[in-house]
Coordinates of C-alpha atoms in Angstrom, one line a residue:
M1 CA 8.8 14.8 -22.1
R2 CA 11.5 14.4 -19.5
V3 CA 10.0 12.8 -16.4
A4 CA 11.4 12.4 -12.9
V5 CA 9.8 9.8 -10.5
V6 CA 10.8 9.9 -6.8
G7 CA 10.1 7.1 -4.3
R8 CA 11.5 4.1 -2.5
A9 CA 13.4 1.5 -4.6
R10 CA 11.5 -1.6 -3.8
S11 CA 8.1 0.0 -4.3
L12 CA 9.2 1.8 -7.5
Y13 CA 9.7 -1.6 -9.1
R14 CA 7.0 -3.7 -7.3
F15 CA 4.2 -1.1 -7.2
R16 CA 5.1 1.4 -9.9
G17 CA 6.9 -0.8 -12.4
C18 CA 3.9 -1.0 -14.7
L19 CA 3.4 2.8 -14.6
L20 CA 7.1 3.4 -15.4
H21 CA 7.0 1.0 -18.3
E22 CA 3.9 2.7 -19.7
M23 CA 5.5 6.1 -19.4
V24 CA 8.5 4.8 -21.4
K25 CA 6.1 3.2 -24.0
E26 CA 4.5 6.7 -24.5
G27 CA 7.9 8.0 -25.6
H28 CA 9.0 9.8 -22.5
Q29 CA 12.5 9.9 -21.0
V30 CA 12.1 8.7 -17.4
R31 CA 14.6 8.8 -14.6
V32 CA 13.7 7.4 -11.2
F33 CA 15.2 8.6 -8.0
A34 CA 15.2 5.7 -5.5
S35 CA 16.1 5.5 -1.8
D36 CA 17.4 2.2 -0.4
L37 CA 18.6 1.1 -3.8
T38 CA 20.1 -2.3 -4.2
D39 CA 22.0 -3.8 -7.2
A40 CA 19.1 -6.2 -7.9
I41 CA 16.5 -3.5 -7.9
F42 CA 18.8 -1.2 -9.9
E43 CA 18.9 -3.9 -12.6
S44 CA 15.2 -4.5 -12.5
L45 CA 14.4 -0.8 -12.9
E46 CA 16.8 -0.5 -15.8
G47 CA 15.0 -3.4 -17.4
L48 CA 11.9 -1.2 -17.5
G49 CA 13.7 1.2 -19.8
V50 CA 14.2 4.0 -17.2
E51 CA 17.3 5.7 -16.0
V52 CA 18.1 5.1 -12.3
D53 CA 19.5 7.5 -9.7
S54 CA 19.5 7.4 -5.9
Y55 CA 19.0 9.7 -2.9
P56 CA 19.5 9.3 0.8
V57 CA 16.5 9.3 3.2
S58 CA 15.9 8.5 6.9
Q59 CA 12.9 6.1 7.1
T60 CA 12.1 6.7 10.8
G61 CA 10.4 9.8 11.9
L62 CA 11.8 13.3 11.4
N63 CA 15.6 13.6 11.6
P64 CA 16.4 17.3 10.8
I65 CA 20.0 16.7 9.7
A66 CA 19.1 13.6 7.6
D67 CA 16.0 15.4 6.1
I68 CA 18.0 18.5 5.1
R69 CA 20.5 16.1 3.4
T70 CA 17.6 14.5 1.6
Y71 CA 16.2 17.9 0.4
Y72 CA 19.6 19.1 -0.9
S73 CA 20.4 15.8 -2.5
L74 CA 17.1 15.8 -4.4
K75 CA 17.5 19.5 -5.3
K76 CA 20.9 18.9 -6.8
S77 CA 19.9 15.8 -8.7
L78 CA 16.7 17.4 -10.1
S79 CA 18.5 20.5 -11.1
Q80 CA 21.0 18.5 -13.0
Y81 CA 18.3 16.4 -14.7
Q82 CA 16.0 19.4 -15.5
P83 CA 12.7 17.4 -15.8
D84 CA 9.5 18.7 -17.3
L85 CA 7.4 16.7 -14.9
L86 CA 7.9 15.4 -11.4
F87 CA 5.9 12.5 -9.9
S88 CA 6.4 11.5 -6.3
Y89 CA 4.7 9.3 -3.7
N90 CA 5.1 8.5 0.0
L91 CA 5.3 11.2 2.6
K92 CA 9.0 12.2 2.6
P93 CA 9.6 11.9 -1.2
V94 CA 6.4 14.0 -1.7
I95 CA 7.6 16.7 0.7
Y96 CA 11.2 17.0 -0.2
S97 CA 11.1 16.4 -3.9
S98 CA 8.2 18.8 -4.4
L99 CA 10.0 21.5 -2.5
A100 CA 13.3 20.7 -4.2
G101 CA 11.7 21.1 -7.6
K102 CA 10.4 24.6 -6.9
S103 CA 13.5 26.2 -8.4
I104 CA 13.2 24.4 -11.7
Q105 CA 11.5 26.8 -14.2
G106 CA 8.4 25.3 -15.9
L107 CA 8.4 22.1 -13.8
E108 CA 5.0 20.5 -13.3
S109 CA 4.9 18.5 -10.0
W110 CA 2.4 15.8 -9.1
S111 CA 2.1 13.7 -6.0
L112 CA 0.4 10.4 -5.2
I113 CA -0.9 10.2 -1.6
T114 CA -0.8 6.5 -0.7
G115 CA -2.4 6.9 2.7
L116 CA -2.1 9.2 5.7
G117 CA -0.8 6.6 8.2
H118 CA -0.3 7.2 11.9
V119 CA 0.8 10.8 11.6
F120 CA -2.7 12.0 10.9
A121 CA -4.6 9.2 12.7
D122 CA -2.9 8.7 16.2
S123 CA -3.6 11.2 19.0
N124 CA -0.8 10.5 21.4
L125 CA 1.6 13.3 22.4
K126 CA 4.5 12.2 20.3
V127 CA 2.5 11.8 17.1
R128 CA 0.7 15.2 17.7
A129 CA 4.2 16.8 17.9
L130 CA 5.3 15.1 14.7
R131 CA 2.1 16.2 13.0
A132 CA 2.7 19.8 14.0
V133 CA 6.0 19.6 12.1
V134 CA 4.8 17.6 9.1
T135 CA 1.6 19.7 8.5
P136 CA 3.3 22.9 7.3
L137 CA 5.9 21.0 5.3
L138 CA 3.2 19.0 3.5
R139 CA 1.1 22.0 3.0
S140 CA 4.0 23.8 1.3
A141 CA 4.9 20.8 -0.8
L142 CA 1.3 20.2 -2.1
S143 CA 0.8 24.0 -2.8
V144 CA 3.4 23.8 -5.5
N145 CA 1.9 20.7 -7.1
K146 CA -0.2 21.0 -10.2
G147 CA -2.3 18.1 -8.8
Q148 CA -2.4 15.1 -6.5
F149 CA -3.7 11.6 -6.8
Y150 CA -5.5 10.0 -3.8
Q151 CA -6.3 6.4 -3.2
N152 CA -9.4 7.0 -1.1
P153 CA -11.9 9.8 -0.6
D154 CA -11.3 10.0 3.1
D155 CA -7.7 11.3 2.6
V156 CA -9.0 14.0 0.2
R157 CA -11.5 15.2 2.7
D158 CA -9.2 15.0 5.7
L159 CA -6.2 16.7 4.2
A160 CA -8.5 19.5 3.0
G161 CA -9.9 19.7 6.5
F162 CA -6.4 20.1 8.0
G163 CA -6.0 23.0 5.5
I164 CA -3.1 21.1 3.8
S165 CA -4.5 20.5 0.3
D166 CA -6.9 21.9 -2.2
V167 CA -9.7 19.6 -3.2
N168 CA -9.7 21.2 -6.7
K169 CA -6.3 19.6 -7.3
A170 CA -7.4 16.1 -6.3
T171 CA -7.9 13.1 -8.6
L172 CA -9.2 9.9 -7.0
V173 CA -7.7 6.7 -8.3
A174 CA -8.4 3.0 -7.4
G175 CA -5.3 2.4 -5.3
S176 CA -2.1 1.4 -7.1
G177 CA -4.0 -1.1 -9.1
V178 CA -3.1 -4.8 -9.6
D179 CA -1.8 -6.5 -12.7
L180 CA -4.4 -9.2 -13.6
D181 CA -1.9 -11.0 -15.9
I182 CA 0.5 -11.5 -13.0
F183 CA -2.1 -12.1 -10.2
D184 CA -4.5 -14.3 -12.2
R185 CA -7.6 -16.1 -10.8
R186 CA -6.8 -19.5 -9.3
P187 CA -9.0 -22.3 -8.0
L188 CA -9.7 -22.3 -4.3
P189 CA -8.2 -25.0 -2.1
V190 CA -10.8 -27.8 -1.6
D191 CA -9.7 -29.5 1.6
K192 CA -10.1 -26.7 4.1
V193 CA -10.7 -23.0 4.6
A194 CA -7.3 -21.3 4.9
F195 CA -6.9 -17.7 6.1
L196 CA -3.9 -15.6 5.1
F197 CA -2.5 -12.5 6.7
S198 CA 0.1 -10.7 4.6
G199 CA 2.2 -7.8 6.0
R200 CA 4.3 -6.7 8.9
F201 CA 3.3 -8.3 12.3
L202 CA 2.2 -5.0 13.8
K203 CA -0.5 -4.1 16.3
V204 CA -2.0 -1.5 13.9
K205 CA -2.3 -4.2 11.3
G206 CA -4.5 -6.1 13.7
I207 CA -2.1 -9.1 14.1
H208 CA -2.8 -9.5 17.8
Q209 CA -6.5 -9.5 17.3
L210 CA -6.2 -11.9 14.4
V211 CA -4.3 -14.5 16.5
A212 CA -6.7 -14.2 19.4
A213 CA -9.7 -14.6 17.1
F214 CA -8.2 -17.6 15.3
K215 CA -7.7 -19.4 18.6
Q216 CA -11.5 -19.2 19.1
V217 CA -12.1 -20.2 15.5
R218 CA -10.0 -23.3 15.9
Q219 CA -12.1 -24.5 18.8
Q220 CA -15.1 -24.7 16.6
C221 CA -13.5 -25.4 13.2
P222 CA -10.4 -27.5 13.9
N223 CA -9.6 -27.9 10.2
A224 CA -9.2 -24.2 9.6
V225 CA -5.7 -22.8 8.9
L226 CA -4.2 -19.4 9.6
R227 CA -1.0 -18.6 7.7
L228 CA 1.1 -15.5 8.3
A229 CA 3.2 -14.1 5.4
G230 CA 5.3 -11.3 6.6
R231 CA 7.9 -10.4 9.2
V232 CA 8.6 -9.3 12.7
D233 CA 9.3 -5.5 12.9
D234 CA 11.5 -3.4 15.2
N235 CA 8.3 -1.6 16.3
P236 CA 7.6 -2.4 19.9
T237 CA 4.0 -3.4 19.1
S238 CA 5.1 -6.1 16.7
L239 CA 4.9 -9.8 17.5
S240 CA 8.3 -10.9 18.5
K241 CA 10.3 -13.8 17.0
L242 CA 9.6 -15.8 20.1
D243 CA 5.8 -15.0 19.9
V244 CA 5.8 -16.4 16.3
L245 CA 7.8 -19.4 17.2
Q246 CA 5.5 -20.3 20.1
L247 CA 2.4 -19.9 18.0
V248 CA 3.9 -22.2 15.4
E249 CA 4.9 -24.8 18.0
Q250 CA 1.4 -24.6 19.5
G251 CA 0.0 -25.4 16.1
I252 CA -2.0 -22.1 16.0
I253 CA -0.4 -20.6 12.9
E254 CA 1.8 -21.5 9.9
N255 CA 4.5 -18.9 9.5
L256 CA 5.5 -18.5 5.8
G257 CA 8.0 -15.7 6.5
W258 CA 8.6 -12.7 4.2
L259 CA 7.8 -13.7 0.6
E260 CA 9.1 -11.9 -2.4
D261 CA 6.3 -13.6 -4.4
I262 CA 3.0 -13.8 -2.5
R263 CA 1.2 -15.7 -5.2
P264 CA 1.9 -19.3 -4.0
A265 CA 0.6 -18.3 -0.5
L266 CA -2.5 -16.8 -2.0
E267 CA -3.1 -19.9 -4.1
M268 CA -3.1 -22.0 -0.9
S269 CA -5.5 -19.7 0.8
S270 CA -9.3 -19.1 0.7
V271 CA -9.6 -15.8 2.5
I272 CA -7.3 -12.7 3.0
V273 CA -7.6 -11.1 6.4
L274 CA -6.4 -7.6 7.2
P275 CA -8.0 -6.4 10.5
S276 CA -6.1 -3.1 10.3
S277 CA -6.7 -0.1 12.6
Y278 CA -4.3 1.8 10.4
R279 CA -5.1 4.4 7.7
E280 CA -4.2 2.5 4.6
G281 CA -4.1 4.0 1.1
T282 CA -5.7 1.0 -0.6
P283 CA -4.0 -2.1 0.7
R284 CA -2.0 -3.8 -2.1
S285 CA -2.2 -7.2 -0.2
I286 CA -6.0 -7.1 -0.6
L287 CA -6.0 -6.1 -4.2
E288 CA -3.6 -9.0 -5.1
A289 CA -5.8 -11.5 -3.2
M290 CA -9.0 -10.1 -5.0
A291 CA -7.4 -10.5 -8.4
M292 CA -6.7 -14.2 -7.6
G293 CA -10.3 -14.7 -6.5
R294 CA -10.1 -14.6 -2.7
A295 CA -12.7 -13.4 -0.2
V296 CA -11.8 -10.6 2.1
I297 CA -12.2 -9.8 5.8
T298 CA -11.1 -6.3 6.7
T299 CA -12.0 -3.2 8.7
D300 CA -14.4 -0.4 7.6
L301 CA -11.6 2.2 7.7
P302 CA -10.1 4.6 5.1
G303 CA -8.5 2.6 2.4
C304 CA -9.6 -0.8 3.5
R305 CA -13.2 0.0 2.9
E306 CA -12.5 0.7 -0.8
T307 CA -11.9 -2.9 -1.4
V308 CA -15.0 -4.6 0.0
V309 CA -18.7 -4.5 -0.8
D310 CA -19.8 -5.9 2.6
G311 CA -21.6 -9.2 2.2
E312 CA -20.7 -9.5 -1.5
N313 CA -16.9 -10.0 -1.8
G314 CA -16.1 -10.0 1.8
L315 CA -17.0 -8.9 5.3
F316 CA -16.3 -5.8 7.3
V317 CA -15.4 -6.0 11.0
P318 CA -14.8 -3.1 13.5
A319 CA -11.2 -2.4 14.3
D320 CA -9.8 -4.0 17.5
D321 CA -12.9 -6.2 17.9
V322 CA -11.8 -9.7 18.5
E323 CA -15.3 -11.1 18.9
A324 CA -16.5 -9.6 15.6
L325 CA -13.4 -10.9 13.8
T326 CA -14.0 -14.3 15.3
E327 CA -17.6 -14.3 14.0
A328 CA -16.6 -13.2 10.5
M329 CA -13.9 -15.9 10.3
L330 CA -16.4 -18.5 11.6
T331 CA -19.0 -17.4 9.0
L332 CA -16.6 -18.2 6.2
A333 CA -15.0 -21.2 7.7
R334 CA -18.4 -22.9 8.0
D335 CA -19.6 -22.0 4.5
P336 CA -17.2 -22.9 1.6
G337 CA -19.9 -22.0 -0.9
L338 CA -20.0 -18.5 0.5
V339 CA -16.2 -18.3 0.3
A340 CA -16.4 -19.3 -3.4
R341 CA -19.1 -16.8 -4.2
M342 CA -17.3 -14.0 -2.5
G343 CA -14.0 -15.0 -4.2
E344 CA -15.7 -14.7 -7.6
A345 CA -17.1 -11.3 -6.6
S346 CA -13.6 -10.2 -5.6
Y347 CA -12.2 -11.1 -8.9
Q348 CA -15.0 -9.3 -10.8
L349 CA -14.4 -6.2 -8.7
A350 CA -10.7 -6.3 -9.2
K351 CA -11.2 -6.6 -13.0
R352 CA -13.8 -3.8 -13.1
K353 CA -12.2 -1.3 -10.7
F354 CA -8.6 -2.1 -9.8
D355 CA -7.0 -3.2 -13.1
V356 CA -3.6 -1.5 -13.0
H357 CA -3.8 -0.5 -16.7
K358 CA -7.1 1.4 -16.0
V359 CA -5.5 3.1 -12.9
N360 CA -2.4 4.1 -14.8
D361 CA -4.4 5.4 -17.7
V362 CA -6.2 7.8 -15.4
M363 CA -2.9 9.1 -14.0
L364 CA -1.1 9.3 -17.4
R365 CA -3.9 11.2 -19.0
T366 CA -4.4 13.5 -16.1
M367 CA -0.7 14.4 -16.1
G368 CA -0.7 14.9 -19.9
L369 CA 1.7 11.9 -20.4
R370 CA -0.9 10.2 -22.7
A371 CA -3.1 11.8 -25.3

């Protein structure tokens, strides 16, 4: 079968690489259409045995001129390739590739919904206006899909509630999965409890609450460590470079910067912390930490809640609640035995539920790409 896969270059390799490789192993001809393509990612994708093409996309908000350009670029490229099956993920690729593929006779299109994000969660005037534009576009795109994959049940329910999707087309999968051969279980550090945050330094990721909570933790557990692996963002709610520098100089955090390979940081850490107030799909950073046997502190929100059995492999905290986050971190900082037990439970849950090969098998069989 001739398969087209549309997404962003970095995530096509990092998050979908195993899926692409398995498509090729099943004997399918696969061409990826990647935005923001670099020479290094081009070579990495080709190494998976897929053909590589590119398309333009604006990553920030709705830009009518740029979005029309995206649509027509994908329509032209897909028409030239004439795929039998189209698989897309992330909001803009799903919308514009699904609509662009409508004119291809016999094309089956499938979408992976990796989270609804701020467009369907925030209530401020600007976001409501954006949602009013996105809703009919997404409804039209999903209506031409043969089916969609969702990473958490809340997104299935809420998109159906908005009248955007049909629950009869929905298949639930356990996130993007995690490769247990790459992210393998590692011993915990023995000298201290080390907390790790991995992601962009944004308010919606809970970074401000995390820093405030850890300042209180350090007063009672001075040996505890908080490491940040990520980057400052252009978003006005992000920590600034000066903020990060001052926190490092004050000895409150260790800043690891943006890491291409998060495994060494996870190996140095005991607990992954993601106090997000944002609608995640299923956070990849948590899945990777679970596979390496780390306890989890996160919020009981769509996506995040799929990764934790509260009290077994981690702890839930309410979003935007510094005191609750402080208490959760203190609970683990004071009890290394609990951290170890939760870390083992995380590993077992990752192996049972989030193994990337199990996740991919569900998608491949559902799309008819594996017998």
